[in-house]
Tab-separated table of C-alpha atoms and ligand atoms in Angstrom:
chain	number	residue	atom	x	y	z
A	14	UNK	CA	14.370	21.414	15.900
A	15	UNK	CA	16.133	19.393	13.187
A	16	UNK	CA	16.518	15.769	12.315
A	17	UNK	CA	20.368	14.765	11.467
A	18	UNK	CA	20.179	11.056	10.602
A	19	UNK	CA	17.263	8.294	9.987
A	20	UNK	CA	17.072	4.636	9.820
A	21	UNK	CA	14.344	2.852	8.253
A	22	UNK	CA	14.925	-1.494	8.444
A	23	UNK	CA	12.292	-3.249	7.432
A	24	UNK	CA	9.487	-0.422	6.855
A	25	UNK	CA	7.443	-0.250	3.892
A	26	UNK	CA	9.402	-0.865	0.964
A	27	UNK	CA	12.606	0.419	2.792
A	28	UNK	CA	15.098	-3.027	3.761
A	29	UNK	CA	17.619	-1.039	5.920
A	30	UNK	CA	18.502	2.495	4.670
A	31	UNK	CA	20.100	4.908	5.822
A	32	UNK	CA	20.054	9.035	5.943
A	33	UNK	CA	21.579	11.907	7.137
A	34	UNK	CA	19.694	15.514	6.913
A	35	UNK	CA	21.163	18.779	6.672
A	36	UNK	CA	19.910	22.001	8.044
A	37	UNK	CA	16.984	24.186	5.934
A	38	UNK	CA	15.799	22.509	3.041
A	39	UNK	CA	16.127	18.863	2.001
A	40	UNK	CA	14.289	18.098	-1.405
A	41	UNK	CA	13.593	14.012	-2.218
A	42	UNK	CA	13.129	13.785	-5.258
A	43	UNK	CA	12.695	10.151	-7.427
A	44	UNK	CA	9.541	9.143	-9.501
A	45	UNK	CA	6.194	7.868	-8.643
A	46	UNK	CA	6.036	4.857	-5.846
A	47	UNK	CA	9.866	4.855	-5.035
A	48	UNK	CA	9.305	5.520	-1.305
A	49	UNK	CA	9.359	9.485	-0.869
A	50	UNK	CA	6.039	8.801	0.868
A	51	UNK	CA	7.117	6.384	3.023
A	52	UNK	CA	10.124	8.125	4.413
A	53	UNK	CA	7.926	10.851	5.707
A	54	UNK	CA	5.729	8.456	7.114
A	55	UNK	CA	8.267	7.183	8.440
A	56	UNK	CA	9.673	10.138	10.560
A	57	UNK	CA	5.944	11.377	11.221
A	58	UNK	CA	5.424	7.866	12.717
A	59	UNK	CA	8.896	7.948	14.976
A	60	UNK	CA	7.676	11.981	16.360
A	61	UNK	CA	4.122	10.746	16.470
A	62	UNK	CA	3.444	7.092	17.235
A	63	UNK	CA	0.897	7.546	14.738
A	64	UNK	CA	0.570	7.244	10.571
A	65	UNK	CA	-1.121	9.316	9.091
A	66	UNK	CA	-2.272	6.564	6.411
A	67	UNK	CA	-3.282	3.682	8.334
A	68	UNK	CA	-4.602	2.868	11.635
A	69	UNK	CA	-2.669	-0.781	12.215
A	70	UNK	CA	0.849	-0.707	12.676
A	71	UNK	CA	1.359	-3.741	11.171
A	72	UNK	CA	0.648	-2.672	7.442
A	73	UNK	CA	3.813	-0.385	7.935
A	74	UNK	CA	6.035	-3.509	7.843
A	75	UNK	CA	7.750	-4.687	4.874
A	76	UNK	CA	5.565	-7.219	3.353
A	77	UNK	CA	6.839	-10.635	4.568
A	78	UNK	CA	8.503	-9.210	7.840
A	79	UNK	CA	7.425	-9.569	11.124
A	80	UNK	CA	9.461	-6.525	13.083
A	81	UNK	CA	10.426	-3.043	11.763
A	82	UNK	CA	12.875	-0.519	13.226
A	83	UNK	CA	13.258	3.087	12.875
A	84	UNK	CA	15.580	5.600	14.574
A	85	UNK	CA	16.330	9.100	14.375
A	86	UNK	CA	18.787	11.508	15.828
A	87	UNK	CA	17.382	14.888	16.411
A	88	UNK	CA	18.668	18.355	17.683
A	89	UNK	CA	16.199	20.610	20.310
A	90	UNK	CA	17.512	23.251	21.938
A	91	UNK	CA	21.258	22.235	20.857
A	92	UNK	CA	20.685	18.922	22.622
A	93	UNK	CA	20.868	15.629	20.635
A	94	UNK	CA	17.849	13.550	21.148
A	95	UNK	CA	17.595	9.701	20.078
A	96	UNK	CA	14.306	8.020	19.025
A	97	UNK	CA	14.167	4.192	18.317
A	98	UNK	CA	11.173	2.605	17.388
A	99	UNK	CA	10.787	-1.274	17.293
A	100	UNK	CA	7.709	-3.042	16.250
A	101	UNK	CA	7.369	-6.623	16.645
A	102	UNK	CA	4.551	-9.209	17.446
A	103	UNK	CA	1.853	-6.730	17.633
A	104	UNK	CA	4.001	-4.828	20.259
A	105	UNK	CA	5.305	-1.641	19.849
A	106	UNK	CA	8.529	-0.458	21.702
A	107	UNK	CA	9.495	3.165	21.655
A	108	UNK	CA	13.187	4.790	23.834
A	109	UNK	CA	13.998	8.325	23.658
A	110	UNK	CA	17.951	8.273	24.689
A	111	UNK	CA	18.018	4.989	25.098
A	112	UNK	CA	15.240	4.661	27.463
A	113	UNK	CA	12.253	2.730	27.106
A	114	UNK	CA	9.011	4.764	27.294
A	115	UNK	CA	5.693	2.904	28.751
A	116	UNK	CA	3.253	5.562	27.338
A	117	UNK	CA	2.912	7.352	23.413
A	118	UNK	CA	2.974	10.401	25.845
A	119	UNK	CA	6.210	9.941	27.307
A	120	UNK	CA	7.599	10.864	24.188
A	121	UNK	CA	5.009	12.604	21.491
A	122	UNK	CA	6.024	16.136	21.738
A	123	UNK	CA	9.794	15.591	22.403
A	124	UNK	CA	10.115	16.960	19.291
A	125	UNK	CA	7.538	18.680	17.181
A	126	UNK	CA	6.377	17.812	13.347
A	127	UNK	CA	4.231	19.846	11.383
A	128	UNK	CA	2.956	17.686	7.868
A	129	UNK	CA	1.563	19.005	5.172
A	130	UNK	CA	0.073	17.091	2.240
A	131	UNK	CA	-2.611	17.563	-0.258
A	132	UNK	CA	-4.848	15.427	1.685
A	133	UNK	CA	-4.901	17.902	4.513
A	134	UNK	CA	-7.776	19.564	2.046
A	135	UNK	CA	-10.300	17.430	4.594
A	136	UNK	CA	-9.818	20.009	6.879
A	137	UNK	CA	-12.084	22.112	4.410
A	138	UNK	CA	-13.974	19.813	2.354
A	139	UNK	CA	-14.375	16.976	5.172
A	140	UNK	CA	-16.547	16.528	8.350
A	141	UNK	CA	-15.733	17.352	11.679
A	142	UNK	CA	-14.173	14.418	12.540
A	143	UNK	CA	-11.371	15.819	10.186
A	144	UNK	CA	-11.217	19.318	12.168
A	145	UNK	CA	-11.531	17.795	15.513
A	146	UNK	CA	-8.449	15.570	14.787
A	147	UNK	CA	-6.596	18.676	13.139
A	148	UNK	CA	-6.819	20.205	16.515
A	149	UNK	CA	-6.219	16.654	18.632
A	150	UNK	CA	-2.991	16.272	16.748
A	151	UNK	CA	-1.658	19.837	17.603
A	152	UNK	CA	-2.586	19.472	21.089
A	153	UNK	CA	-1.253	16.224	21.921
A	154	UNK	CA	2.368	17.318	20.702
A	155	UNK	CA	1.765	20.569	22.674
A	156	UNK	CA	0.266	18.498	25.939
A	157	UNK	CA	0.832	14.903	26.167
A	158	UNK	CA	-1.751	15.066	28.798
A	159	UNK	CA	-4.425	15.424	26.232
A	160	UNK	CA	-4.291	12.373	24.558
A	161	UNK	CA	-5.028	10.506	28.478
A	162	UNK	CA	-8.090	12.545	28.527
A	163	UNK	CA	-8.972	12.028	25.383
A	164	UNK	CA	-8.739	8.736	26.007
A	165	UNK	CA	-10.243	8.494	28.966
A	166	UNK	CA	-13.037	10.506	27.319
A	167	UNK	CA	-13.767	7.761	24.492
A	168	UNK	CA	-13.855	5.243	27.330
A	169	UNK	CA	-16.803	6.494	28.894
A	170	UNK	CA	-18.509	7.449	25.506
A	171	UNK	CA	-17.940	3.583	24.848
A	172	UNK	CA	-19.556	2.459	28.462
A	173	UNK	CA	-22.156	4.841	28.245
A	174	UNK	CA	-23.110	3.760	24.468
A	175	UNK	CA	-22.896	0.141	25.710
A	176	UNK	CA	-25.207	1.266	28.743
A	177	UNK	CA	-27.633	2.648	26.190
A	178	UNK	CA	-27.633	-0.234	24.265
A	179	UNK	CA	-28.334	-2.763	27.261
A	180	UNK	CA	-31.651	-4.480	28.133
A	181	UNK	CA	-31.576	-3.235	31.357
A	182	UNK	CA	-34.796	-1.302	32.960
A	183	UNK	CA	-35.206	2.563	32.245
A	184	UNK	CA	-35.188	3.483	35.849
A	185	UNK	CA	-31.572	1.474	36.188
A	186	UNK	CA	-30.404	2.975	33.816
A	187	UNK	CA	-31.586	6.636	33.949
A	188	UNK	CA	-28.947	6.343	37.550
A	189	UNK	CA	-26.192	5.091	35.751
A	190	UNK	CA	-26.164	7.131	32.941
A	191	UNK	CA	-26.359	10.205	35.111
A	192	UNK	CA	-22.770	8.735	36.855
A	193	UNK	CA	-21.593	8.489	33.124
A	194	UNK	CA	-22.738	12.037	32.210
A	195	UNK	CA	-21.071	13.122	35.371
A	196	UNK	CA	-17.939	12.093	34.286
A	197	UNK	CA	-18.550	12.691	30.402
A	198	UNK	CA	-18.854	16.731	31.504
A	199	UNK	CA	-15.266	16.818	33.706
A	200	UNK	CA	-13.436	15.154	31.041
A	201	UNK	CA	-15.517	16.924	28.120
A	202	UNK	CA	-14.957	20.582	29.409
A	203	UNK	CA	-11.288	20.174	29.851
A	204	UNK	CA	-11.227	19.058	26.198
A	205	UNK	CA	-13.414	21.987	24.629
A	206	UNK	CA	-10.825	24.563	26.821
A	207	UNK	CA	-7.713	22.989	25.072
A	208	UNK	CA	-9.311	22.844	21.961
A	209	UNK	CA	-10.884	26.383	22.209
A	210	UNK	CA	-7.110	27.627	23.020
A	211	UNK	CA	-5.576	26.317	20.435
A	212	UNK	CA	-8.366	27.726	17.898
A	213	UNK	CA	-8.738	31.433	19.106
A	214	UNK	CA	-4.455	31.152	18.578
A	215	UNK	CA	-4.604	29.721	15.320
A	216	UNK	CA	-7.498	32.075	14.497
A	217	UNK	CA	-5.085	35.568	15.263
A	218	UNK	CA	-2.226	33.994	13.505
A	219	UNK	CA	-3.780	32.210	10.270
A	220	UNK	CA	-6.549	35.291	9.712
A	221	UNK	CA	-3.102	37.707	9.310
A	222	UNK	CA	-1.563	34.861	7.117
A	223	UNK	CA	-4.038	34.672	5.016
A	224	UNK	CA	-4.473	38.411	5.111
A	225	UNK	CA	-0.890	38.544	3.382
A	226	UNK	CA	-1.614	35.395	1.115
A	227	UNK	CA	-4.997	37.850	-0.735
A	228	UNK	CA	-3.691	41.100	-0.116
A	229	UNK	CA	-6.142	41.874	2.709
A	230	UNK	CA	-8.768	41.516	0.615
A	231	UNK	CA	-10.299	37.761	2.114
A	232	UNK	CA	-10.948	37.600	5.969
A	233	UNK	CA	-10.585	34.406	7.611
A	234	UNK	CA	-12.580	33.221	10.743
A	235	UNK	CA	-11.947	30.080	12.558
A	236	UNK	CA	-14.315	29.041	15.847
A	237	UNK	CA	-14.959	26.251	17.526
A	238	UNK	CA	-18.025	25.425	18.055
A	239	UNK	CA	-18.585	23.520	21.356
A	240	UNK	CA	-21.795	21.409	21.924
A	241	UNK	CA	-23.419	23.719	19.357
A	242	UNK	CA	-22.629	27.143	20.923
A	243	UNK	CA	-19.771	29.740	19.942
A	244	UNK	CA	-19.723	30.466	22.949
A	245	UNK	CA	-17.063	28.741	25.259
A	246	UNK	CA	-18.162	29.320	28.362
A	247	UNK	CA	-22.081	29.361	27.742
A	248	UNK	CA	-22.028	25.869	26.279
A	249	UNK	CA	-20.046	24.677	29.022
A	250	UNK	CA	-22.655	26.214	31.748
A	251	UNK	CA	-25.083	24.408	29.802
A	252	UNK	CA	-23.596	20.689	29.153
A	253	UNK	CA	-25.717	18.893	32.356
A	254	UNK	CA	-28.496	20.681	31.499
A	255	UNK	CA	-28.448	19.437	27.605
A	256	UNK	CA	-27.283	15.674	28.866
A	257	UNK	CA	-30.443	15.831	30.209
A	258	UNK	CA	-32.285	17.320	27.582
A	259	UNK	CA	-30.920	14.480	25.391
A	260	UNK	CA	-31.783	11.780	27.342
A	261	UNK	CA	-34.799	10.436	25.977
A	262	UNK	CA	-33.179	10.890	22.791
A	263	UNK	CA	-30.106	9.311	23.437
A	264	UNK	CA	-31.794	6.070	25.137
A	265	UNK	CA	-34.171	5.612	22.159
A	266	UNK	CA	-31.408	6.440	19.020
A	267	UNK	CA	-28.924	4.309	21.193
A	268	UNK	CA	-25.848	6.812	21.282
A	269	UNK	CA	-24.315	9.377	23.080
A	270	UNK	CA	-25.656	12.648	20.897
A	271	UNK	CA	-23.600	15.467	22.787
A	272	UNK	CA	-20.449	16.214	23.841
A	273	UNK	CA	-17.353	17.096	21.717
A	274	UNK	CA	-17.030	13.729	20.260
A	275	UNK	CA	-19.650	15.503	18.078
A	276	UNK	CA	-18.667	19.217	18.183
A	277	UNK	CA	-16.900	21.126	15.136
A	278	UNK	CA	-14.560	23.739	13.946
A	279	UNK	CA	-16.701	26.409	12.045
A	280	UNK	CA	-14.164	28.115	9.554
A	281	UNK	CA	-15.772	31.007	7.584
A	282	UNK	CA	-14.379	32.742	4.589
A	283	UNK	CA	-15.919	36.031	3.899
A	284	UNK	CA	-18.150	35.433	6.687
A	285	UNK	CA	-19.402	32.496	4.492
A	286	UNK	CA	-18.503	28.841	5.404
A	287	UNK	CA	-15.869	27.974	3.222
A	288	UNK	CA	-16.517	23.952	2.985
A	289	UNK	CA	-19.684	25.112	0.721
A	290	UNK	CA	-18.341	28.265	-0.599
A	291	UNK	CA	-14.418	28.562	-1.415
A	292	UNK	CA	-12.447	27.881	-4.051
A	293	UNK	CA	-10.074	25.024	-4.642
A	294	UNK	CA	-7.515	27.556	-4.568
A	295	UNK	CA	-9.215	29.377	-1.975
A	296	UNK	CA	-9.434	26.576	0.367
A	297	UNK	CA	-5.472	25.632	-0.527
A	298	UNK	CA	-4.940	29.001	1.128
A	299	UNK	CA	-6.637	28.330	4.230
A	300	UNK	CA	-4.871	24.764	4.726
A	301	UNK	CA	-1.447	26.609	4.121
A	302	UNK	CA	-2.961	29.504	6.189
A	303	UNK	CA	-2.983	27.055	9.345
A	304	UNK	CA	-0.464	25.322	8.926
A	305	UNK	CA	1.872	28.098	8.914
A	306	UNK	CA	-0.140	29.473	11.922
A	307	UNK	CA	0.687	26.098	13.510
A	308	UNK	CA	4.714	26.563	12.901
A	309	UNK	CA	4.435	29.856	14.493
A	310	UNK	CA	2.176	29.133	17.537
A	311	UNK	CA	5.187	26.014	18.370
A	312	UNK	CA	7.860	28.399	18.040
A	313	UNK	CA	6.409	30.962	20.235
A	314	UNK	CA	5.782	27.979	22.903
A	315	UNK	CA	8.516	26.124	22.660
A	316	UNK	CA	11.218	28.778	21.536
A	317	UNK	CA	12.044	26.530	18.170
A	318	UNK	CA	10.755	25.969	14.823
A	319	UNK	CA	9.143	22.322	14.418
A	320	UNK	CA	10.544	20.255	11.778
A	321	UNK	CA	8.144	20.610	8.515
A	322	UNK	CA	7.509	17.818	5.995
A	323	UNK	CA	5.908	18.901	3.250
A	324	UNK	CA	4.370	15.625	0.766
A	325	UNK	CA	3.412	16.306	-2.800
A	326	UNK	CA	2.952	19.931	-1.678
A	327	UNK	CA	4.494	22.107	-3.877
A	328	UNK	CA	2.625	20.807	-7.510
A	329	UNK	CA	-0.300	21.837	-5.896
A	330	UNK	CA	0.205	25.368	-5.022
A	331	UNK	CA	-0.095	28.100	-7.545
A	332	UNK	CA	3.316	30.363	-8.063
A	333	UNK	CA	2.422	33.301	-5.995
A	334	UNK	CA	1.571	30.579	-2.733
A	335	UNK	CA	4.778	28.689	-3.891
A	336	UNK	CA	6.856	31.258	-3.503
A	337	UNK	CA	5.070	32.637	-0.331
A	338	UNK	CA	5.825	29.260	1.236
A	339	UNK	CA	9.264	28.972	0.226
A	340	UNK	CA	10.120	32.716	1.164
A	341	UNK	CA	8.832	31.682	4.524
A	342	UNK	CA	10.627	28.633	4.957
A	343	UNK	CA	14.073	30.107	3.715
A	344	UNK	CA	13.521	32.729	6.086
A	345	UNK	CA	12.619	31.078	9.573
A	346	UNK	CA	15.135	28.694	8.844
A	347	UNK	CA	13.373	25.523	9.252
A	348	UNK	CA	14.488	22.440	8.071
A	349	UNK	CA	11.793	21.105	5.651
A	350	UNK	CA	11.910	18.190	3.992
A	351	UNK	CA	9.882	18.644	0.670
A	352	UNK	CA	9.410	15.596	-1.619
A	353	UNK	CA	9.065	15.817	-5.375
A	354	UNK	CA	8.727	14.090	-9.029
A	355	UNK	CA	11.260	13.711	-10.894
A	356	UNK	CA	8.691	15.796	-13.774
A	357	UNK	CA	8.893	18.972	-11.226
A	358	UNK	CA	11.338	21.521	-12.084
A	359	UNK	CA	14.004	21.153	-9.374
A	360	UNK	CA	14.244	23.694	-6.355
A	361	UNK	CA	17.626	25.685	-6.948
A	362	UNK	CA	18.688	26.024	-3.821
A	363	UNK	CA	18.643	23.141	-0.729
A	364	UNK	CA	19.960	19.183	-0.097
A	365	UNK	CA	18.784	16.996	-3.055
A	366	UNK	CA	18.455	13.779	-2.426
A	367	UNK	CA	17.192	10.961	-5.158
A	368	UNK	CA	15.129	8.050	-4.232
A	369	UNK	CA	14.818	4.838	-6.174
A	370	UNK	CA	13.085	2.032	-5.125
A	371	UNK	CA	13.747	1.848	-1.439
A	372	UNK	CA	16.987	3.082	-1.764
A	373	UNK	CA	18.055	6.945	-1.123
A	374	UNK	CA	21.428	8.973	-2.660
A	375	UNK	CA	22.123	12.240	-1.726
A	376	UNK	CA	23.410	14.069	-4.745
A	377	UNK	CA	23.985	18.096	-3.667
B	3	ATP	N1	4.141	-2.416	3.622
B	3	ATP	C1	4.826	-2.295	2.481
B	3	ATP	N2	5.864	-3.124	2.200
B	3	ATP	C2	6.558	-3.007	1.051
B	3	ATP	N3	6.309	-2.068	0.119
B	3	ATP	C3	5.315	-1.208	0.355
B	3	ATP	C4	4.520	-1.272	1.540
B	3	ATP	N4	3.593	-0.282	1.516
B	3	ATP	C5	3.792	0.352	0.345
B	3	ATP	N5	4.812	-0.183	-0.352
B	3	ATP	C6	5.341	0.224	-1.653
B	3	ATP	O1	6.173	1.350	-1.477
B	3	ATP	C7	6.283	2.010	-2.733
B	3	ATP	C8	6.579	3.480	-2.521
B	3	ATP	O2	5.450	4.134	-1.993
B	3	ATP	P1	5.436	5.710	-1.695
B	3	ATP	O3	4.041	6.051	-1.326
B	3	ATP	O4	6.492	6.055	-0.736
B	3	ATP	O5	5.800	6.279	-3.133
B	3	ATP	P2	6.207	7.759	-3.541
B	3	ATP	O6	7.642	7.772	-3.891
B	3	ATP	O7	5.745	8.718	-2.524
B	3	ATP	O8	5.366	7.919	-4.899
B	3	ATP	P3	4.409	9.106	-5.438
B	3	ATP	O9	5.305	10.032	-6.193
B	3	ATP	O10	3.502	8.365	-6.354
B	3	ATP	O11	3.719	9.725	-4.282
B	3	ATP	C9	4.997	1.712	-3.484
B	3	ATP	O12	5.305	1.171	-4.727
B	3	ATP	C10	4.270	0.715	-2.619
B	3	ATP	O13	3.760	-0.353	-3.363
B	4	MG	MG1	4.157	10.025	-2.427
């Protein structure tokens, strides 16, 4: 997959700017707060529907502008697809081909981004909420169908936390809550399978990754932990049972306490968790580890390489991991686009393009 041309009007500090991509490597370069940033935002936000910065759409506008507009041509498969974006009054608009789309899942997954930043170090260092969404994000571009249920999902966790919070009597709502939980465990268990599937996949990919990246000398383990249990399908058996269980609990503290809008990705270095234990470096290794593990598991689904944007990346990463990640890019062919200060010492080979205030000139 491939992106040949962009239009940003009116988004962040971009007026109306142009770009066209070329295949494999395409290096931004331009000082500090120029709008490298942006631009990747910017085509993460047109695949996505999402930033990865801010929740409201509307602080993606130029300041003093009420609509923005993005559009991107893109090749999958050797067919050209068309995104437009349009925000305006609080409304988003999105077409693929010209066509509008009613729902972010009509689209999301037309054609696949992988981002990489330093930030992405919250998959280590963060909470769960970090991993959970790690996992959301793949998933949804994999199987639009999972953001619905997710959702759908959050929807009863907010009518069942409203129930708990009501004045109505215990014995009311002891029945309701039971229709709630009802509902909470068939929408619950079909997101602990997806996200369960997509873990023990990036586990056998990222574990030989990062085998290569420490010269088989570090093992990596990545589980998900569902409802508290390793185990998938024991946790599952168990979910009315521990609704129940947490009843009392839940009516007195007020809030839904199980169900995985609580559960967690356990990811063990050594066989030691590696949010308490790893290096910095270390834990650079893992993030790099899964993200690469994400390229692959897209390409073996969907036949193609996603398109890659890596943000600040490269500073960050020690020479031997540099060149690791470069060797792999160069040879899978995708097309990355990899931003940089003008302080780092140019890539030698690749598209260079320079941006300067909102503006963006391709110079190789
Ligand atoms: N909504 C907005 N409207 C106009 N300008 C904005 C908006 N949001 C951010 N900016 C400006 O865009 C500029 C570029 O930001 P960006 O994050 O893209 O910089 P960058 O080139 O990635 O810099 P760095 O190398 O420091 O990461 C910043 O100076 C910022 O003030
Ligand atoms: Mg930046």
């Amino acid at each position: 997959m491939m992106i040949n041309y962009f239009k940003l009007q009116n988004f962040r500090n971009y007026k109306d700017e142009t770009i066209e991509f070329l295949p494999g490597i395409n290096i931004l370069i331009g000082d500090n707060g120029q709008g490298k940033t942006n631009l990747i935002e910017g085509i993460y936000y047109l695949l996505t529907g999402k930033s990865y910065r801010v929740q409201k759409e509307h602080e993606l506008l130029s300041w003093d502008q009420s609509e923005f507009h993005l559009h991107g041509d893109f090749l999958m498969a050797a067919h050209k697809v068309s995104l437009e974006s349009h925000y305006k009054n609080k409304k988003k608009m999105v077409k693929v081909n010209q066509v509008p789309c009613q729902r972010l899942s009509d689209f999301v997954g037309t054609i696949n981004v992988i981002f990489f930043s330093p930030d992405d170090l919250v998959m280590i260092k963060g909470g769960p909420l970090e991993r959970r969404r790690f996992l959301d994000l793949h998933i949804a571009q994999m199987r639009p169908g999972h953001v619905s249920l997710l959702n759908a999902y959050n929807k009863v966790i907010q009518q069942k936390s409203a129930l708990l919070k009501s004045l109505v009597s215990k014995s009311l709502k002891y029945t309701q809550l039971q229709l709630w939980n009802e509902q909470l465990i068939t929408l619950g268990e079909k997101i602990i399978r997806n996200r369960v599937d997509l873990t023990k996949k990036l586990q056998n990919v990222a574990d030989l990754i990062y085998g290569n990246l420490t010269f088989q000398k570090e093992k990596l383990n990545v589980t998900y932990i569902a409802l508290g249990n390793n185990n998938v399908n024991e946790a599952i058996s168990e979910f009315p049972k521990l609704l129940n269980d947490k009843l009392e609990q839940e009516i007195e503290r007020q809030m839904v306490l199980i169900g995985p809008h609580r559960d967690d990705v356990q990811i063990l270095l050594n066989d030691k968790p590696a949010r308490l234990f790893a290096s910095q470096g270390q834990q650079r290794s893992i993030v790099l580890s899964l993200k690469l593990a994400e390229l692959e598991l897209i390409r073996q689904e969907k036949g193609e390489y996603p398109l890659l944007l890596l943000d600040d990346v490269l500073s960050e990463l020690d020479r031997f991991r540099r060149d690791y990640l470069m060797n792999f890019i160069e040879s899978s062919g995708i097309q990355t686009l990899i931003t940089m200060t003008s302080a780092e010492k140019h890539l030698e080979s690749g598209s260079l393009y320079f941006v300067e205030k909102g503006h963006i000139r391709r110079k190789r």
